[in-house]
Coordinates of C-alpha atoms in Angstrom, one line a residue:
M213 CA 75.2 88.4 105.0
R214 CA 77.8 86.8 107.2
L215 CA 79.3 88.9 109.9
S216 CA 83.1 89.1 110.4
R217 CA 84.5 87.7 113.6
L218 CA 85.1 91.2 115.0
A219 CA 81.6 92.3 114.1
R220 CA 80.1 89.3 115.8
R221 CA 82.2 90.0 118.9
C222 CA 81.1 93.7 119.0
L223 CA 77.5 92.5 118.7
A224 CA 78.2 90.2 121.7
A225 CA 79.7 93.1 123.6
T226 CA 76.4 94.9 123.4
S227 CA 74.6 92.0 125.0
L228 CA 77.2 92.0 127.8
A229 CA 76.8 95.6 128.7
P230 CA 74.7 94.8 131.8
V231 CA 77.6 92.7 133.1
L232 CA 80.0 95.6 132.7
A233 CA 77.4 97.9 134.5
L234 CA 77.2 95.4 137.4
A235 CA 81.0 95.3 137.7
L236 CA 81.2 99.1 137.8
S237 CA 78.4 99.4 140.3
G238 CA 78.4 98.9 144.0
P239 CA 79.3 100.9 147.1
G240 CA 81.1 104.1 146.2
A241 CA 81.5 103.2 142.5
Q242 CA 80.1 106.4 141.2
A243 CA 82.6 108.5 143.1
Q244 CA 85.5 106.4 141.9
T245 CA 84.7 106.3 138.1
A246 CA 87.1 109.1 137.2
S247 CA 89.5 108.8 140.1
P248 CA 93.2 108.5 139.2
R249 CA 93.7 106.6 142.5
V250 CA 91.5 103.7 141.3
L251 CA 92.9 101.2 138.8
R252 CA 90.5 99.0 136.8
V253 CA 91.9 95.8 135.3
A254 CA 90.3 93.2 133.1
P255 CA 92.0 90.0 134.2
H256 CA 92.2 86.8 132.1
A257 CA 89.8 84.9 134.3
D258 CA 87.5 85.2 137.3
L259 CA 88.9 84.5 140.8
K260 CA 87.4 81.3 142.2
T261 CA 90.1 80.0 144.6
L262 CA 91.5 82.3 147.2
D263 CA 94.4 80.2 148.5
P264 CA 97.7 80.5 146.5
V265 CA 99.2 77.6 148.4
F266 CA 96.4 75.3 147.4
A267 CA 96.1 76.3 143.7
S268 CA 98.8 76.9 141.2
I269 CA 96.6 78.8 138.6
V270 CA 97.8 82.2 137.6
I271 CA 94.7 84.2 138.6
T272 CA 95.0 82.9 142.2
R273 CA 98.8 83.6 142.2
M274 CA 98.0 87.2 141.1
H275 CA 95.6 87.4 144.0
G276 CA 98.1 85.9 146.4
M277 CA 100.9 88.4 145.3
A278 CA 98.6 91.3 146.2
I279 CA 97.6 90.3 149.7
Y280 CA 100.4 88.0 150.9
E281 CA 104.2 88.2 150.9
T282 CA 107.1 85.7 150.7
L283 CA 110.4 85.6 152.5
F284 CA 112.3 86.3 149.3
A285 CA 111.2 87.7 145.9
W286 CA 112.6 87.3 142.4
D287 CA 113.8 90.4 140.7
S288 CA 113.4 91.0 136.9
N289 CA 116.3 88.6 136.2
L290 CA 114.7 85.9 138.3
Q291 CA 117.4 86.4 141.0
P292 CA 116.1 86.0 144.7
K293 CA 116.3 89.1 147.0
P294 CA 115.2 89.3 150.6
Q295 CA 111.6 90.5 151.0
M296 CA 110.1 89.7 154.4
V297 CA 113.6 88.6 155.5
E298 CA 115.8 91.3 157.0
H299 CA 119.0 89.3 156.9
Y300 CA 120.2 85.7 156.8
T301 CA 123.4 83.6 157.3
T302 CA 124.6 80.3 156.0
A303 CA 126.9 77.9 157.8
P304 CA 130.2 77.1 156.0
D305 CA 129.1 73.5 155.3
G306 CA 125.8 74.8 153.7
L307 CA 123.7 72.7 156.1
S308 CA 122.2 75.4 158.2
W309 CA 120.5 78.6 157.2
S310 CA 119.4 81.2 159.8
F311 CA 116.8 83.9 159.0
T312 CA 115.6 87.1 160.7
L313 CA 112.3 88.8 159.7
R314 CA 112.1 92.5 159.1
P315 CA 110.6 94.5 162.0
G316 CA 107.1 95.9 161.6
L317 CA 105.6 93.1 159.6
R318 CA 101.9 92.8 160.4
F319 CA 98.9 90.9 159.1
H320 CA 95.9 92.8 158.0
D321 CA 94.1 92.0 161.3
G322 CA 96.9 93.8 163.2
Q323 CA 98.7 90.7 164.5
P324 CA 102.5 90.7 164.1
V325 CA 104.0 88.2 161.7
T326 CA 106.1 85.8 163.7
S327 CA 108.5 82.9 163.0
R328 CA 105.7 80.5 164.0
D329 CA 103.6 81.8 161.2
V330 CA 106.5 81.3 158.8
V331 CA 107.3 77.7 159.9
A332 CA 103.6 76.6 159.6
S333 CA 103.3 78.3 156.2
L334 CA 106.4 76.7 154.8
H335 CA 105.4 73.3 155.9
R336 CA 102.1 73.6 154.2
W337 CA 103.7 75.0 151.0
M338 CA 106.2 72.2 150.9
A339 CA 103.4 69.7 151.0
R340 CA 101.8 71.3 147.9
D341 CA 104.4 72.8 145.5
V342 CA 107.0 71.3 143.2
V343 CA 109.7 73.7 144.4
G344 CA 108.7 73.3 148.0
G345 CA 108.6 69.6 147.6
K346 CA 112.1 69.6 146.3
L347 CA 113.3 71.7 149.2
K348 CA 111.6 69.3 151.6
E349 CA 113.6 66.4 150.2
Y350 CA 116.8 68.2 151.4
M351 CA 115.4 69.4 154.7
A352 CA 116.3 67.9 158.1
A353 CA 114.4 70.4 160.3
L354 CA 112.7 73.8 160.3
E355 CA 112.8 75.4 163.7
V356 CA 111.6 78.6 165.5
T357 CA 114.4 80.4 167.2
D358 CA 112.4 83.4 168.5
D359 CA 109.6 85.6 167.4
R360 CA 111.5 87.0 164.5
S361 CA 114.1 84.3 163.8
F362 CA 114.0 80.7 162.5
T363 CA 116.5 78.1 161.2
L364 CA 116.4 75.7 158.3
R365 CA 118.6 72.6 158.7
L366 CA 119.5 70.5 155.7
Q367 CA 120.5 66.9 155.2
R368 CA 122.7 67.9 152.3
P369 CA 123.6 71.3 150.7
F370 CA 120.9 73.0 148.7
A371 CA 122.3 76.2 147.2
L372 CA 118.9 77.3 145.8
V373 CA 117.2 77.9 149.2
P374 CA 116.6 81.7 148.6
F375 CA 115.4 81.0 145.0
A376 CA 113.0 78.5 146.4
L377 CA 111.7 80.6 149.2
G378 CA 111.0 83.4 146.7
S379 CA 109.3 81.2 144.2
A380 CA 106.7 83.1 142.1
I381 CA 105.5 80.0 140.2
G382 CA 103.2 77.1 141.0
Q383 CA 101.9 77.3 144.6
I384 CA 103.7 80.3 146.0
P385 CA 105.3 80.2 149.5
A386 CA 102.9 82.8 150.9
I387 CA 103.3 83.5 154.6
M388 CA 99.9 83.1 156.3
R389 CA 98.7 83.4 159.9
E390 CA 99.7 80.2 161.8
S391 CA 96.0 79.4 162.3
D392 CA 95.4 79.5 158.5
A393 CA 98.6 77.7 157.7
R394 CA 97.6 74.8 159.9
T395 CA 94.8 74.0 157.4
D396 CA 95.1 70.6 155.8
P397 CA 97.2 71.1 152.6
T398 CA 94.5 69.4 150.6
T399 CA 91.8 71.9 151.8
A400 CA 91.8 75.5 150.4
V401 CA 92.0 78.3 152.9
T402 CA 89.1 80.7 152.5
Q403 CA 90.4 83.4 154.8
T404 CA 92.2 86.3 153.1
I405 CA 94.3 87.8 155.8
G406 CA 97.9 88.4 154.6
S407 CA 100.5 91.0 155.4
G408 CA 101.0 92.3 151.8
P409 CA 100.6 95.7 150.3
F410 CA 96.9 95.2 149.4
R411 CA 93.9 94.1 151.4
F412 CA 91.2 91.9 149.9
N413 CA 87.8 93.8 150.0
R414 CA 85.4 90.9 150.6
A415 CA 82.4 93.2 151.0
D416 CA 82.8 94.6 147.5
W417 CA 83.6 91.2 145.9
Q418 CA 81.0 90.2 143.3
S419 CA 81.7 86.7 142.0
G420 CA 81.7 86.7 138.2
A421 CA 81.8 90.5 138.1
R422 CA 84.3 92.3 140.3
I423 CA 87.2 91.6 142.7
V424 CA 88.5 94.5 144.8
Y425 CA 91.8 95.2 146.6
D426 CA 92.4 98.2 148.8
R427 CA 95.7 99.7 149.7
N428 CA 97.0 98.5 153.0
P429 CA 97.7 101.7 154.9
D430 CA 99.8 99.8 157.6
Y431 CA 102.2 98.2 155.1
Q432 CA 105.8 99.1 155.4
P433 CA 107.7 98.6 152.0
R434 CA 111.4 97.8 151.7
A435 CA 113.6 100.8 151.0
E436 CA 115.1 99.4 147.7
P437 CA 113.6 100.4 144.3
A438 CA 111.0 98.0 142.9
D439 CA 112.6 95.4 140.5
G440 CA 110.5 92.6 139.3
L441 CA 108.8 91.2 142.4
A442 CA 111.7 92.4 144.6
G443 CA 112.4 95.7 146.3
G444 CA 109.9 98.2 147.7
R445 CA 106.3 97.3 147.1
V446 CA 105.1 100.9 147.1
V447 CA 101.4 101.2 146.4
K448 CA 100.5 104.5 144.7
L449 CA 96.8 103.7 144.3
D450 CA 93.9 103.6 146.7
R451 CA 92.1 100.7 145.1
V452 CA 92.5 98.1 142.4
E453 CA 89.4 96.6 140.8
W454 CA 89.4 93.5 138.6
I455 CA 86.4 93.7 136.3
I456 CA 85.5 90.3 134.8
M457 CA 84.9 90.6 131.1
P458 CA 84.6 87.1 129.5
D459 CA 84.0 88.5 126.0
P460 CA 87.2 90.0 124.4
A461 CA 85.2 92.7 122.4
T462 CA 83.8 94.0 125.7
A463 CA 87.2 94.4 127.2
A464 CA 88.6 96.0 124.0
A465 CA 85.8 98.5 123.9
A466 CA 86.2 99.2 127.7
L467 CA 89.9 99.8 127.3
Q468 CA 89.4 102.2 124.4
T469 CA 86.8 104.2 126.2
G470 CA 88.8 104.3 129.4
E471 CA 86.3 102.3 131.5
I472 CA 89.2 100.0 132.3
D473 CA 92.9 100.9 132.5
I474 CA 94.6 97.6 131.8
W475 CA 93.6 94.5 129.8
E476 CA 95.8 91.8 131.3
Q477 CA 95.7 89.3 128.4
P478 CA 94.2 90.9 125.2
A479 CA 92.9 88.6 122.6
Q480 CA 95.5 88.2 119.9
D481 CA 93.1 89.0 117.0
L482 CA 92.1 92.3 118.7
I483 CA 95.6 93.5 119.5
P484 CA 96.0 95.3 116.2
T485 CA 92.7 97.1 116.8
V486 CA 93.6 98.4 120.3
A487 CA 97.2 99.1 119.3
R488 CA 96.1 101.6 116.7
N489 CA 94.5 103.7 119.5
R490 CA 97.1 106.4 120.4
D491 CA 95.9 106.3 124.0
I492 CA 96.8 102.6 124.4
R493 CA 100.2 100.8 124.8
V494 CA 100.7 97.1 124.1
E495 CA 103.7 95.6 125.9
R496 CA 105.3 92.4 126.9
P497 CA 105.3 91.6 130.7
T498 CA 108.5 89.5 130.7
N499 CA 111.5 88.7 128.6
L500 CA 110.7 85.0 128.3
S501 CA 108.0 83.5 126.1
N502 CA 105.2 81.5 127.6
Q503 CA 104.5 77.8 127.0
A504 CA 101.4 75.9 125.9
V505 CA 100.9 72.5 127.6
L506 CA 98.8 69.4 126.7
R507 CA 98.8 67.5 129.9
P508 CA 97.7 63.8 129.9
N509 CA 96.4 62.2 133.1
H510 CA 99.1 59.5 133.8
L511 CA 96.8 57.7 136.3
L512 CA 94.2 56.6 133.8
P513 CA 94.2 54.6 130.5
P514 CA 95.4 55.2 127.8
F515 CA 98.0 57.7 129.0
N516 CA 99.2 55.6 131.9
D517 CA 101.2 53.9 129.1
P518 CA 104.1 56.0 127.8
R519 CA 103.4 54.8 124.2
A520 CA 100.1 56.6 124.3
R521 CA 101.8 59.8 125.5
L522 CA 104.3 59.5 122.7
A523 CA 101.4 59.1 120.3
L524 CA 100.2 62.6 121.5
A525 CA 103.6 64.0 120.5
Y526 CA 103.6 62.4 117.0
A527 CA 99.9 63.3 116.3
T528 CA 100.1 67.0 117.1
D529 CA 101.5 69.9 115.0
Q530 CA 102.5 72.8 117.2
A531 CA 101.8 75.3 114.4
D532 CA 98.1 74.2 114.3
F533 CA 97.7 74.9 118.0
M534 CA 99.6 78.1 118.1
A535 CA 97.9 79.6 115.0
A536 CA 94.5 78.7 116.4
A537 CA 95.2 80.1 119.8
F538 CA 97.5 83.1 119.1
G539 CA 96.9 84.1 115.5
D540 CA 99.8 85.9 113.7
E541 CA 103.1 84.1 113.8
Q542 CA 104.8 87.2 115.1
W543 CA 103.4 86.2 118.5
W544 CA 104.4 82.5 118.6
A545 CA 107.0 80.0 117.6
R546 CA 107.6 76.2 117.4
C547 CA 109.7 74.9 120.3
Q548 CA 110.2 71.4 121.5
S549 CA 112.0 72.4 124.7
Y550 CA 110.4 71.8 128.0
F551 CA 112.6 74.6 129.4
I552 CA 111.7 77.4 126.9
C553 CA 113.7 78.1 123.8
G554 CA 115.8 81.2 124.3
S555 CA 116.2 80.7 128.1
P556 CA 119.4 79.7 129.8
N557 CA 118.1 76.1 130.0
G558 CA 116.5 76.0 126.5
T559 CA 117.4 72.6 124.9
E560 CA 115.5 70.4 122.4
A561 CA 117.8 67.4 123.0
G562 CA 115.9 64.2 122.3
A563 CA 112.7 65.9 121.1
E564 CA 113.8 66.7 117.6
G565 CA 111.6 63.9 116.1
Y566 CA 108.4 65.6 117.3
A567 CA 109.0 68.8 115.2
R568 CA 106.5 67.6 112.6
P569 CA 103.6 65.1 112.9
N570 CA 104.0 61.4 112.0
L571 CA 100.4 60.1 112.1
D572 CA 101.4 56.5 111.1
T573 CA 103.8 56.3 114.1
A574 CA 101.2 57.8 116.4
R575 CA 98.6 55.3 115.3
R576 CA 101.0 52.4 115.8
L577 CA 102.0 53.6 119.3
L578 CA 98.4 54.1 120.3
A579 CA 97.5 50.6 119.3
E580 CA 100.6 49.2 121.1
S581 CA 99.5 51.0 124.3
G582 CA 96.4 48.8 124.4
Y583 CA 93.9 51.5 123.4
R584 CA 90.7 50.1 122.0
G585 CA 88.5 53.0 121.3
E586 CA 87.6 54.0 124.9
R587 CA 86.2 57.5 125.5
V588 CA 88.8 60.1 126.1
V589 CA 87.8 63.5 127.7
I590 CA 89.5 66.8 127.3
N591 CA 88.6 68.9 130.4
T592 CA 88.6 72.5 129.1
T593 CA 87.0 75.9 128.9
S594 CA 86.0 78.5 126.4
E595 CA 86.2 81.2 129.0
I596 CA 89.9 81.5 128.2
A597 CA 89.6 81.6 124.4
P598 CA 93.1 80.3 123.4
I599 CA 92.7 77.3 125.7
G600 CA 89.3 76.5 124.2
R601 CA 90.6 76.8 120.6
M602 CA 93.6 74.6 121.4
A603 CA 91.2 72.0 122.8
E604 CA 89.2 72.0 119.5
V605 CA 92.5 71.5 117.6
A606 CA 93.4 68.6 119.9
V607 CA 90.1 66.9 119.2
S608 CA 90.6 67.1 115.5
A609 CA 94.2 65.9 115.7
L610 CA 93.5 62.9 117.9
R611 CA 90.6 61.8 116.0
Q612 CA 92.9 61.4 113.0
I613 CA 94.8 58.7 114.8
G614 CA 91.6 56.8 115.8
M615 CA 91.1 58.2 119.3
N616 CA 87.5 58.5 120.5
V617 CA 87.9 61.9 122.0
E618 CA 85.6 64.8 123.0
A619 CA 86.1 68.2 124.7
D620 CA 84.0 68.9 127.8
F621 CA 83.7 72.6 128.1
A622 CA 83.0 74.4 131.4
D623 CA 83.8 77.7 133.1
W624 CA 87.5 78.0 134.1
G625 CA 86.8 77.6 137.8
T626 CA 84.9 74.3 137.2
A627 CA 87.6 73.0 134.9
V628 CA 90.3 73.8 137.4
A629 CA 88.3 72.1 140.2
R630 CA 87.8 69.0 138.0
V631 CA 91.5 68.7 137.1
R632 CA 92.3 67.8 140.7
K633 CA 90.1 64.7 140.5
R634 CA 91.9 61.3 140.2
E635 CA 88.7 59.3 139.7
P636 CA 87.9 57.6 136.3
V637 CA 86.2 59.6 133.7
A638 CA 82.8 58.0 134.4
Q639 CA 83.1 59.4 138.0
G640 CA 84.0 62.9 136.9
G641 CA 87.6 62.5 136.1
W642 CA 89.5 63.5 133.0
N643 CA 92.1 62.4 130.5
I644 CA 93.6 65.6 129.0
F645 CA 94.0 69.1 130.2
I646 CA 95.3 72.0 128.1
T647 CA 96.7 75.1 129.8
T648 CA 99.5 77.6 129.5
S649 CA 102.3 78.7 131.8
S650 CA 104.7 81.5 131.9
G651 CA 108.3 81.4 130.7
P652 CA 109.7 82.2 134.1
T653 CA 107.8 79.2 135.5
M654 CA 108.9 76.7 132.9
Q655 CA 112.5 77.7 132.2
S656 CA 114.2 75.9 135.0
P657 CA 114.2 72.1 135.9
L658 CA 113.5 73.2 139.5
T659 CA 110.5 75.4 138.8
N660 CA 109.0 73.6 135.8
L661 CA 106.1 72.0 137.6
G662 CA 105.1 69.9 134.6
T663 CA 108.4 68.0 134.5
N664 CA 108.2 67.0 138.1
M665 CA 107.6 63.2 137.8
S666 CA 107.5 62.4 141.6
C667 CA 104.2 60.5 141.4
D668 CA 101.8 61.6 144.1
R669 CA 103.8 64.8 144.7
A670 CA 103.7 65.8 141.1
W671 CA 101.4 68.4 139.6
I672 CA 98.0 67.4 138.2
G673 CA 98.3 64.4 135.9
W674 CA 100.6 62.9 138.5
P675 CA 103.4 61.5 136.3
C676 CA 105.8 59.0 137.8
D677 CA 109.3 58.2 136.6
E678 CA 112.2 57.4 138.9
E679 CA 114.9 58.0 136.3
S680 CA 113.5 61.5 135.5
E681 CA 113.6 62.4 139.2
R682 CA 117.2 61.1 139.5
L683 CA 118.2 63.3 136.6
R684 CA 116.3 66.3 137.9
N685 CA 118.1 65.9 141.2
A686 CA 121.4 65.8 139.3
V687 CA 120.6 69.3 137.9
V688 CA 119.9 70.7 141.4
D689 CA 123.1 69.1 142.8
A690 CA 125.4 70.2 140.0
P691 CA 128.5 72.0 141.3
D692 CA 128.7 74.7 138.6
E693 CA 126.9 76.0 135.6
A694 CA 128.8 73.8 133.1
A695 CA 127.8 70.7 135.0
R696 CA 124.2 72.0 135.3
K697 CA 123.9 72.5 131.6
L698 CA 125.1 68.9 130.9
A699 CA 122.7 67.5 133.5
T700 CA 119.8 69.6 132.1
E701 CA 120.4 68.1 128.6
A702 CA 120.4 64.6 130.0
L703 CA 117.2 65.2 131.8
H704 CA 115.6 66.7 128.7
R705 CA 116.4 63.5 126.7
R706 CA 114.7 61.4 129.3
L707 CA 111.6 63.7 129.4
A708 CA 111.3 63.4 125.6
E709 CA 111.1 59.6 126.0
V710 CA 108.5 59.5 128.8
Q711 CA 106.5 62.7 127.8
P712 CA 105.2 64.1 131.1
Y713 CA 103.3 66.5 128.8
R714 CA 103.2 67.5 125.2
V715 CA 104.8 70.9 124.5
L716 CA 102.4 72.7 122.1
G717 CA 104.8 75.6 121.4
Q718 CA 105.6 79.0 122.9
Y719 CA 104.0 82.4 122.5
D720 CA 104.2 86.0 123.7
Q721 CA 101.1 87.3 125.6
P722 CA 101.3 91.1 125.9
Y723 CA 99.2 93.2 128.1
A724 CA 97.5 96.5 127.0
R725 CA 97.3 99.6 129.1
R726 CA 96.1 103.1 128.8
A727 CA 98.9 105.6 128.1
N728 CA 98.2 107.4 131.4
V729 CA 99.1 104.3 133.4
H730 CA 102.8 103.8 134.2
G731 CA 105.1 101.6 136.3
L732 CA 104.1 98.1 135.4
L733 CA 106.9 95.8 136.4
N734 CA 108.7 93.0 134.5
A735 CA 107.6 90.1 136.5
P736 CA 106.3 86.5 136.2
V737 CA 102.7 87.7 137.1
M738 CA 101.1 91.1 136.9
V739 CA 101.3 93.0 140.2
F740 CA 99.9 96.3 141.1
W741 CA 102.3 98.1 143.3
N742 CA 104.6 100.7 141.7
I743 CA 101.8 101.6 139.3
E744 CA 100.7 105.3 138.8
K745 CA 97.7 106.6 137.0
N746 CA 97.5 110.2 135.9

């Protein structure tokens, strides 16, 4: 007799019980099991990289938001508000910005946060991030004034300075100690000394099983109410534990029994099961849908030729990817917009022709690109189930147009490490990477890291197109919203021609929480201040 998918997962959950036991063991675990001051969360992936300026992956960003702070922070409407900054002024010509830090800011080792730490941190961030890189293009100088004050001088006005300094996408502008921020931008910082509301508990960290954050007793939150990532970051818990549960059935069972309090990204096919439990709530974390991305490596054949990238667009049906990854259509939609359908920048201009597959056109374009059957590798993982399932759909779709393609599955940390390689496939490189990104990340031409086509400064895949960058600059420089909308549409038409990546559709990824957990904020990533457990 064949088992149903859910039955097979529940059987797998039994075999993973020792993993859960390990995660819930360790110093002091027995005393904390029933404590309302300890929050246990099943995150979507294990934490491998500790530096949120080095890596743009969501799990590292969640970690970064817990232990570090930024100068500004986005509220629930994605508007920037001062966070580490006490006050700031702008010169009438817009070419000089002066900032003063809040008093009482201290790193977890007791050192005060100074302007020297800020300047070093921002320089490193600008060398890594799409938003930081754009700010750097406008910058003339970044100077320390005194221990709490610094000045940003610009070559030309850049009205989005506070928005950029509060960025919650890509590599975040986390303020580190100067000694850590002096680390080469291409090398990950392994220290975890921030000034944020939580401290990373390295002693209780068990790779592959548990990540632990303790409340920072010395942290002084802002006085304003919490709103998105902005306002007072008041920690109402003693400890947050991330319990790594690769199997969805294990996480579903743990949530229903109360062994965990939050499941950050529940598997879509198990949402109806957990939602029927009267002690569980299933909710959306933000107002914008997320985006699924098929990213080709623009440095290597065949996708260094735009015709091969167009072939990807014509060969792929968004519905196949979304249904495989996210199940019921109530959770997903077709959308050809790089900037999220339903967002202020959501336009499908120029991309209308990719709404349905055209395999004949895809085959022709692939042949014209010079492709002759060379091996194409999709660097992927089954650890994050939707990504693995989309990789399988991609293999099937691309084989239909004659591509010699295979998926190379690894754990998420290994896949993320590999994606930074620029070498040929034979030397450990890759051709295609499938991932997802939040709506707040992708909704703006400034923050959408995938549409940055600035060559070596671009996100992985390293697309290069001078005209796209000219049009993206026109969006940033637009004098008003009407002009910005027209500039965004022109940019989108160009992106549809050169295909920095294939949009695979958009979807809603809810979280699930126990009913006795309250205060989760509407934010681009899940954060753990403001949360209460009773």
